[in-house]
Tab-separated table of C-alpha atoms in Angstrom:
chain	number	residue	atom	x	y	z
K	1	MET	CA	28.354	95.142	-62.407
K	2	HIS	CA	30.278	92.202	-63.841
K	3	LEU	CA	28.442	89.186	-65.220
K	4	GLY	CA	28.733	87.301	-61.917
K	5	ASN	CA	26.806	90.117	-60.225
K	6	VAL	CA	24.254	90.092	-63.047
K	7	PHE	CA	23.799	86.313	-62.785
K	8	CYS	CA	23.067	86.561	-59.056
K	9	ALA	CA	20.676	89.487	-59.541
K	10	LEU	CA	18.916	87.585	-62.312
K	11	LEU	CA	18.344	84.426	-60.253
K	12	ALA	CA	17.112	86.442	-57.266
K	13	TRP	CA	14.735	88.358	-59.551
K	14	LEU	CA	13.494	85.184	-61.271
K	15	SER	CA	12.879	83.389	-57.974
K	16	VAL	CA	10.792	86.284	-56.670
K	17	ARG	CA	8.822	86.726	-59.894
K	18	ALA	CA	8.152	82.991	-60.229
K	19	GLN	CA	6.607	83.034	-56.736
K	20	GLY	CA	4.691	86.285	-57.136
K	21	GLY	CA	6.745	87.818	-54.329
K	22	THR	CA	8.071	91.292	-53.559
K	23	LEU	CA	11.601	92.163	-54.602
K	24	VAL	CA	13.482	94.559	-52.314
K	25	LEU	CA	16.560	96.467	-53.479
K	26	ARG	CA	18.709	97.467	-50.518
K	27	ILE	CA	21.905	99.420	-51.088
K	28	GLU	CA	24.589	97.995	-48.804
K	29	ASP	CA	26.824	101.064	-48.580
K	30	LEU	CA	28.168	100.599	-45.080
K	31	ASP	CA	31.767	101.527	-45.837
K	32	PRO	CA	31.954	105.253	-46.711
K	33	GLY	CA	35.462	104.851	-48.103
K	34	ARG	CA	34.396	102.369	-50.776
K	35	CYS	CA	30.749	103.182	-51.494
K	36	LYS	CA	30.121	106.206	-53.708
K	37	PRO	CA	26.710	107.551	-54.823
K	38	ALA	CA	27.852	107.240	-58.442
K	39	TYR	CA	28.289	103.483	-57.981
K	40	THR	CA	24.731	103.174	-56.686
K	41	ALA	CA	23.368	105.177	-59.596
K	42	GLN	CA	25.231	102.980	-62.089
K	43	LEU	CA	24.057	99.773	-60.437
K	44	GLU	CA	20.422	100.886	-60.503
K	45	ASP	CA	20.726	101.998	-64.117
K	46	ASP	CA	22.200	98.612	-65.068
K	47	LEU	CA	19.370	96.735	-63.352
K	48	ARG	CA	16.706	98.824	-65.076
K	49	TRP	CA	18.440	98.385	-68.423
K	50	LEU	CA	18.386	94.606	-67.947
K	51	GLY	CA	14.683	94.694	-67.062
K	52	LEU	CA	15.295	93.583	-63.460
K	53	ASP	CA	12.887	95.919	-61.710
K	54	TRP	CA	12.167	95.999	-57.975
K	55	ASP	CA	9.029	96.569	-55.927
K	56	GLU	CA	10.494	98.216	-52.839
K	57	GLY	CA	13.803	99.900	-52.240
K	58	ASP	CA	16.084	102.671	-53.264
K	59	GLY	CA	14.500	105.007	-55.798
K	60	VAL	CA	11.094	103.320	-55.381
K	61	GLY	CA	10.287	103.622	-51.692
K	62	GLY	CA	8.290	101.305	-49.496
K	63	PRO	CA	7.167	100.742	-45.905
K	64	ASP	CA	10.554	99.686	-44.514
K	65	GLY	CA	12.863	102.455	-45.680
K	66	PRO	CA	15.332	103.959	-45.785
K	67	TYR	CA	16.800	101.366	-48.129
K	68	ARG	CA	20.410	102.518	-47.932
K	69	GLN	CA	22.381	101.042	-45.063
K	70	SER	CA	24.278	104.288	-44.585
K	71	LEU	CA	20.972	105.792	-43.398
K	72	ARG	CA	19.951	102.933	-41.088
K	73	THR	CA	22.310	103.468	-38.147
K	74	PRO	CA	19.452	103.772	-35.585
K	75	VAL	CA	18.245	100.267	-36.525
K	76	TYR	CA	21.698	98.837	-35.901
K	77	ALA	CA	22.119	100.754	-32.640
K	78	ASP	CA	18.866	99.246	-31.303
K	79	CYS	CA	19.954	95.719	-32.189
K	80	LEU	CA	23.381	96.300	-30.673
K	81	GLU	CA	21.794	97.456	-27.437
K	82	ALA	CA	19.662	94.303	-27.340
K	83	LEU	CA	22.739	92.115	-27.729
K	84	SER	CA	24.797	94.101	-25.235
K	85	LYS	CA	22.175	93.529	-22.528
K	86	ARG	CA	22.842	89.806	-22.882
K	87	THR	CA	26.608	90.314	-22.396
K	88	GLN	CA	27.198	88.828	-25.826
K	89	VAL	CA	29.289	91.805	-26.940
K	90	TYR	CA	32.767	92.881	-25.857
K	91	ALA	CA	35.369	95.465	-26.844
K	92	CYS	CA	38.249	94.308	-29.021
K	93	TYR	CA	41.468	96.275	-29.516
K	94	CYS	CA	43.024	94.056	-32.196
K	95	LYS	CA	43.556	95.704	-35.583
K	96	ARG	CA	43.786	92.747	-37.919
K	97	SER	CA	40.822	91.987	-40.204
K	98	GLU	CA	38.995	95.174	-39.233
K	99	LEU	CA	39.271	96.928	-42.559
K	100	HIS	CA	37.034	94.433	-44.374
K	101	ALA	CA	34.442	93.889	-41.649
K	102	ALA	CA	31.892	96.117	-43.397
K	103	GLN	CA	32.141	94.106	-46.617
K	104	ALA	CA	30.581	90.777	-47.481
K	105	PRO	CA	33.325	88.181	-46.824
K	106	HIS	CA	34.065	85.788	-49.691
K	107	ALA	CA	35.365	82.260	-49.316
K	108	SER	CA	38.530	83.139	-51.218
K	109	ASP	CA	39.415	85.918	-48.757
K	110	GLY	CA	40.895	83.476	-46.243
K	111	THR	CA	39.623	85.318	-43.159
K	112	PRO	CA	41.452	83.933	-40.090
K	113	VAL	CA	39.675	82.517	-37.055
K	114	TYR	CA	39.786	85.018	-34.202
K	115	SER	CA	41.676	83.774	-31.176
K	116	GLY	CA	39.452	85.434	-28.567
K	117	ARG	CA	42.382	87.410	-27.202
K	118	CYS	CA	40.384	90.445	-26.051
K	119	ARG	CA	37.546	88.395	-24.595
K	120	ALA	CA	39.609	87.668	-21.476
K	121	LEU	CA	41.110	91.131	-20.849
K	122	SER	CA	40.875	92.333	-17.280
K	123	PRO	CA	39.197	95.673	-16.483
K	124	ARG	CA	42.658	97.214	-15.993
K	125	GLU	CA	43.884	95.910	-19.347
K	126	ARG	CA	40.771	97.212	-21.082
K	127	ALA	CA	41.284	100.651	-19.578
K	128	GLU	CA	44.906	100.688	-20.743
K	129	GLN	CA	43.966	99.614	-24.259
K	130	ALA	CA	41.164	102.174	-24.439
K	131	GLN	CA	43.698	104.965	-23.931
K	132	ARG	CA	45.538	103.858	-27.072
K	133	ARG	CA	42.688	103.343	-29.520
K	134	ALA	CA	38.941	103.020	-29.872
K	135	PRO	CA	37.738	99.411	-29.794
K	136	SER	CA	35.775	97.439	-32.296
K	137	LEU	CA	32.940	95.309	-30.925
K	138	ARG	CA	32.870	91.530	-31.213
K	139	LEU	CA	30.094	89.045	-30.670
K	140	ARG	CA	30.842	86.187	-28.315
K	141	VAL	CA	30.102	82.766	-29.868
K	142	PRO	CA	29.504	79.499	-27.949
K	143	GLU	CA	32.497	77.553	-26.669
K	144	PRO	CA	33.837	74.745	-28.892
K	145	GLY	CA	31.611	71.686	-28.728
K	146	GLN	CA	28.742	73.551	-27.077
K	147	ASP	CA	26.808	74.482	-30.179
K	148	ARG	CA	26.679	73.879	-33.903
K	149	VAL	CA	24.679	76.042	-36.285
K	150	ALA	CA	23.066	73.962	-39.024
K	151	PHE	CA	20.593	74.781	-41.767
K	152	THR	CA	19.401	73.471	-45.112
K	153	ASP	CA	20.219	75.721	-48.011
K	154	GLY	CA	17.424	75.942	-50.571
K	155	HIS	CA	19.834	75.096	-53.380
K	156	LEU	CA	22.925	73.440	-51.908
K	157	GLY	CA	21.289	71.368	-49.165
K	158	PRO	CA	22.499	70.777	-45.567
K	159	TYR	CA	25.344	72.849	-44.159
K	160	ALA	CA	26.705	73.322	-40.628
K	161	GLU	CA	29.494	75.068	-38.756
K	162	ASN	CA	30.906	75.171	-35.266
K	163	LEU	CA	31.312	78.914	-34.836
K	164	ALA	CA	34.113	78.762	-32.288
K	165	ARG	CA	36.176	76.497	-34.525
K	166	ASP	CA	35.287	77.963	-37.928
K	167	CYS	CA	35.227	81.729	-37.324
K	168	GLY	CA	35.567	82.632	-33.661
K	169	ASP	CA	34.071	85.737	-32.078
K	170	PHE	CA	33.324	88.050	-35.002
K	171	ILE	CA	33.212	91.812	-35.421
K	172	ILE	CA	29.811	93.505	-35.439
K	173	ARG	CA	31.054	97.109	-35.328
K	174	ARG	CA	34.407	98.497	-36.400
K	175	SER	CA	36.466	100.843	-34.247
K	176	ASP	CA	35.460	103.763	-36.497
K	177	GLY	CA	31.780	103.123	-35.710
K	178	VAL	CA	30.924	101.436	-39.028
K	179	TYR	CA	28.687	98.413	-38.499
K	180	ALA	CA	29.880	95.119	-39.968
K	181	TYR	CA	28.208	93.384	-42.887
K	182	GLN	CA	27.294	90.272	-40.872
K	183	PHE	CA	25.445	92.341	-38.301
K	184	ALA	CA	23.803	94.918	-40.555
K	185	VAL	CA	22.244	92.469	-43.003
K	186	VAL	CA	20.619	90.519	-40.176
K	187	ALA	CA	19.232	93.678	-38.585
K	188	ASP	CA	17.928	94.865	-41.958
K	189	ASP	CA	16.453	91.561	-43.116
K	190	ALA	CA	14.637	91.192	-39.795
K	191	ALA	CA	13.307	94.771	-39.862
K	192	MET	CA	12.236	94.518	-43.511
K	193	GLY	CA	10.556	91.112	-43.196
K	194	ILE	CA	12.826	89.486	-45.778
K	195	THR	CA	11.863	85.827	-46.307
K	196	GLU	CA	14.341	84.791	-49.030
K	197	VAL	CA	17.973	85.676	-49.726
K	198	VAL	CA	19.729	84.634	-52.961
K	199	ARG	CA	23.503	85.103	-53.111
K	200	GLY	CA	26.749	83.489	-54.273
K	201	ARG	CA	27.997	80.281	-52.696
K	202	ASP	CA	31.169	82.099	-51.596
K	203	LEU	CA	28.974	83.624	-48.870
K	204	LEU	CA	27.715	80.243	-47.629
K	205	SER	CA	30.007	80.324	-44.598
K	206	SER	CA	28.490	83.661	-43.532
K	207	THR	CA	25.096	82.079	-42.977
K	208	PRO	CA	25.746	80.262	-39.666
K	209	ARG	CA	26.988	83.525	-38.133
K	210	GLN	CA	23.893	85.303	-39.345
K	211	LEU	CA	21.600	82.528	-38.132
K	212	TYR	CA	23.250	82.794	-34.713
K	213	LEU	CA	22.479	86.528	-34.705
K	214	TYR	CA	18.847	85.889	-35.651
K	215	ARG	CA	18.605	83.467	-32.748
K	216	LEU	CA	20.070	85.931	-30.249
K	217	LEU	CA	17.774	88.717	-31.469
K	218	GLY	CA	14.726	86.449	-31.413
K	219	LYS	CA	13.947	87.104	-35.076
K	220	PRO	CA	12.841	84.637	-37.795
K	221	ALA	CA	15.520	83.895	-40.377
K	222	PRO	CA	14.902	83.974	-44.129
K	223	ARG	CA	15.383	81.019	-46.442
K	224	PHE	CA	18.834	81.076	-48.068
K	225	TYR	CA	19.709	80.045	-51.617
K	226	HIS	CA	23.424	80.021	-52.420
K	227	ILE	CA	24.110	79.853	-56.124
K	228	PRO	CA	27.115	78.728	-58.193
K	229	LEU	CA	29.703	81.322	-59.098
K	230	LEU	CA	30.699	82.236	-62.621
K	231	VAL	CA	34.393	81.446	-62.841
K	232	THR	CA	37.207	81.645	-65.382
K	233	ALA	CA	38.804	78.566	-66.938
K	234	GLU	CA	41.385	78.748	-64.109
K	235	GLY	CA	38.618	78.554	-61.502
K	236	ARG	CA	38.845	82.186	-60.369
K	237	ARG	CA	35.509	83.883	-59.705
K	238	LEU	CA	34.670	86.791	-61.961
K	239	SER	CA	35.476	90.206	-60.565
K	240	LYS	CA	35.714	93.819	-61.612
K	241	ARG	CA	39.188	93.030	-62.974
K	242	ASP	CA	37.584	91.093	-65.817
K	243	ARG	CA	36.819	94.098	-68.000
K	244	GLY	CA	35.483	91.971	-70.849
K	245	MET	CA	32.777	90.703	-68.479
K	246	ASP	CA	31.853	94.175	-67.251
K	247	LEU	CA	28.307	95.282	-68.031
K	248	GLY	CA	29.439	98.800	-68.896
K	249	TYR	CA	31.846	97.379	-71.462
K	250	LEU	CA	29.160	95.139	-72.961
K	251	ARG	CA	26.686	98.016	-73.175
K	252	GLN	CA	29.269	100.162	-74.932
K	253	ARG	CA	29.862	97.339	-77.405
K	254	GLY	CA	26.174	97.390	-78.316
K	255	TRP	CA	24.919	94.249	-76.609
K	256	HIS	CA	21.193	94.141	-75.902
K	257	PRO	CA	19.791	93.128	-72.486
K	258	GLU	CA	18.003	90.109	-73.977
K	259	GLU	CA	21.268	88.847	-75.459
K	260	ILE	CA	23.094	89.012	-72.140
K	261	LEU	CA	20.234	87.434	-70.208
K	262	GLY	CA	19.919	84.656	-72.781
K	263	ARG	CA	23.614	83.835	-72.544
K	264	LEU	CA	23.460	83.734	-68.752
K	265	ALA	CA	20.266	81.671	-68.779
K	266	GLN	CA	21.919	79.103	-71.036
K	267	LEU	CA	24.974	78.924	-68.742
K	268	GLY	CA	22.637	78.548	-65.761
K	269	GLY	CA	20.644	75.664	-67.227
K	270	LEU	CA	17.424	77.585	-67.856
K	271	LEU	CA	17.706	77.415	-71.656
K	272	PRO	CA	18.898	74.446	-73.744
K	273	SER	CA	20.725	76.739	-76.140
K	274	GLU	CA	21.660	80.369	-76.357
K	275	GLU	CA	18.935	82.786	-77.473
K	276	ALA	CA	17.884	86.350	-76.799
K	277	ILE	CA	15.149	86.464	-74.170
K	278	SER	CA	13.654	88.989	-71.753
K	279	ALA	CA	13.657	88.636	-67.987
K	280	TYR	CA	9.873	88.258	-67.869
K	281	GLU	CA	9.955	85.496	-70.487
K	282	LEU	CA	12.606	83.714	-68.410
K	283	ALA	CA	10.433	83.897	-65.280
K	284	ARG	CA	8.025	81.390	-66.853
K	285	LEU	CA	10.888	78.906	-67.263
K	286	PHE	CA	12.499	79.324	-63.848
K	287	ASP	CA	12.992	76.299	-61.610
K	288	TRP	CA	15.686	75.934	-58.950
K	289	SER	CA	16.202	72.298	-59.963
K	290	LYS	CA	17.594	73.469	-63.319
K	291	ILE	CA	20.368	75.569	-61.766
K	292	PRO	CA	23.760	73.804	-61.428
K	293	VAL	CA	25.182	73.250	-57.968
K	294	GLU	CA	28.846	73.473	-58.946
K	295	ASN	CA	30.498	76.675	-60.145
K	296	ILE	CA	29.991	77.532	-63.810
K	297	VAL	CA	32.985	78.038	-66.087
K	298	VAL	CA	32.460	80.927	-68.496
K	299	PRO	CA	33.812	79.759	-71.877
K	300	GLU	CA	36.460	81.851	-73.579
K	301	ASP	CA	34.182	82.426	-76.573
K	302	PHE	CA	31.319	83.678	-74.383
K	303	LEU	CA	31.488	87.162	-75.914
K	304	ASN	CA	31.495	85.882	-79.493
K	305	GLY	CA	28.379	85.525	-81.587
K	306	PHE	CA	26.088	88.478	-81.086
K	307	ARG	CA	28.857	91.090	-81.415
């Protein structure tokens, strides 16, 4: 985990603890090529080390398991069948943009709007295409001007999109059978009774697509809180490339969990100045109104001081 991941996990944990809620840890390992068991083990070890425990989920259990998406294919198949009965789903033989469909799309990825090319294929054309390759499955969105998906984010306020204009028909299952992120998280949140989702603001544009899926499936949607990103002085969001901001690196350097959490809490407006503090002590201070709306620049001297 880099510090941007930690910041998001911390705010999600604090919001749940401040409300006396139940925190669910779900491992979103849809893509077998990118998701290794060792990564899951490291992530869970990092969370425990930080003191960010969870009430249900991987390694803990609970009533809505399994909590790894790689084991939840039957849930997705049932939801897909429900959508297919409404003729909302069609086969797509285009290759572009498929590789990343199982991953959470970020605003900086520049995902193009799908043209709808395969929506209008004739039965003969579909049969010809099917001989060449297996199709992915796309979800049909309303025609331009027919519908707008709007919601009020718990942190950022009102937001709306016209799906046809802003994303087009989107993939819900890849041609290799892997279910897409947009589809799987909706199916899982609905099945698990999730009422609140906290995530980075670079995923804000995903929410209208997910709300549209909730509507089609007849399921209640959770409340969404999209938080500011931790960015470099150049405005680039932190990533695994930033080794100095990697939790493994910081642990090796001898940082303590309370030191890291205190630094992040100060950046996030929860503390007036930097101090070492535990997650449970921070929970008493948590208030969404304290969290900045705009992205947070991590100062160059962030790693100085304690070590």
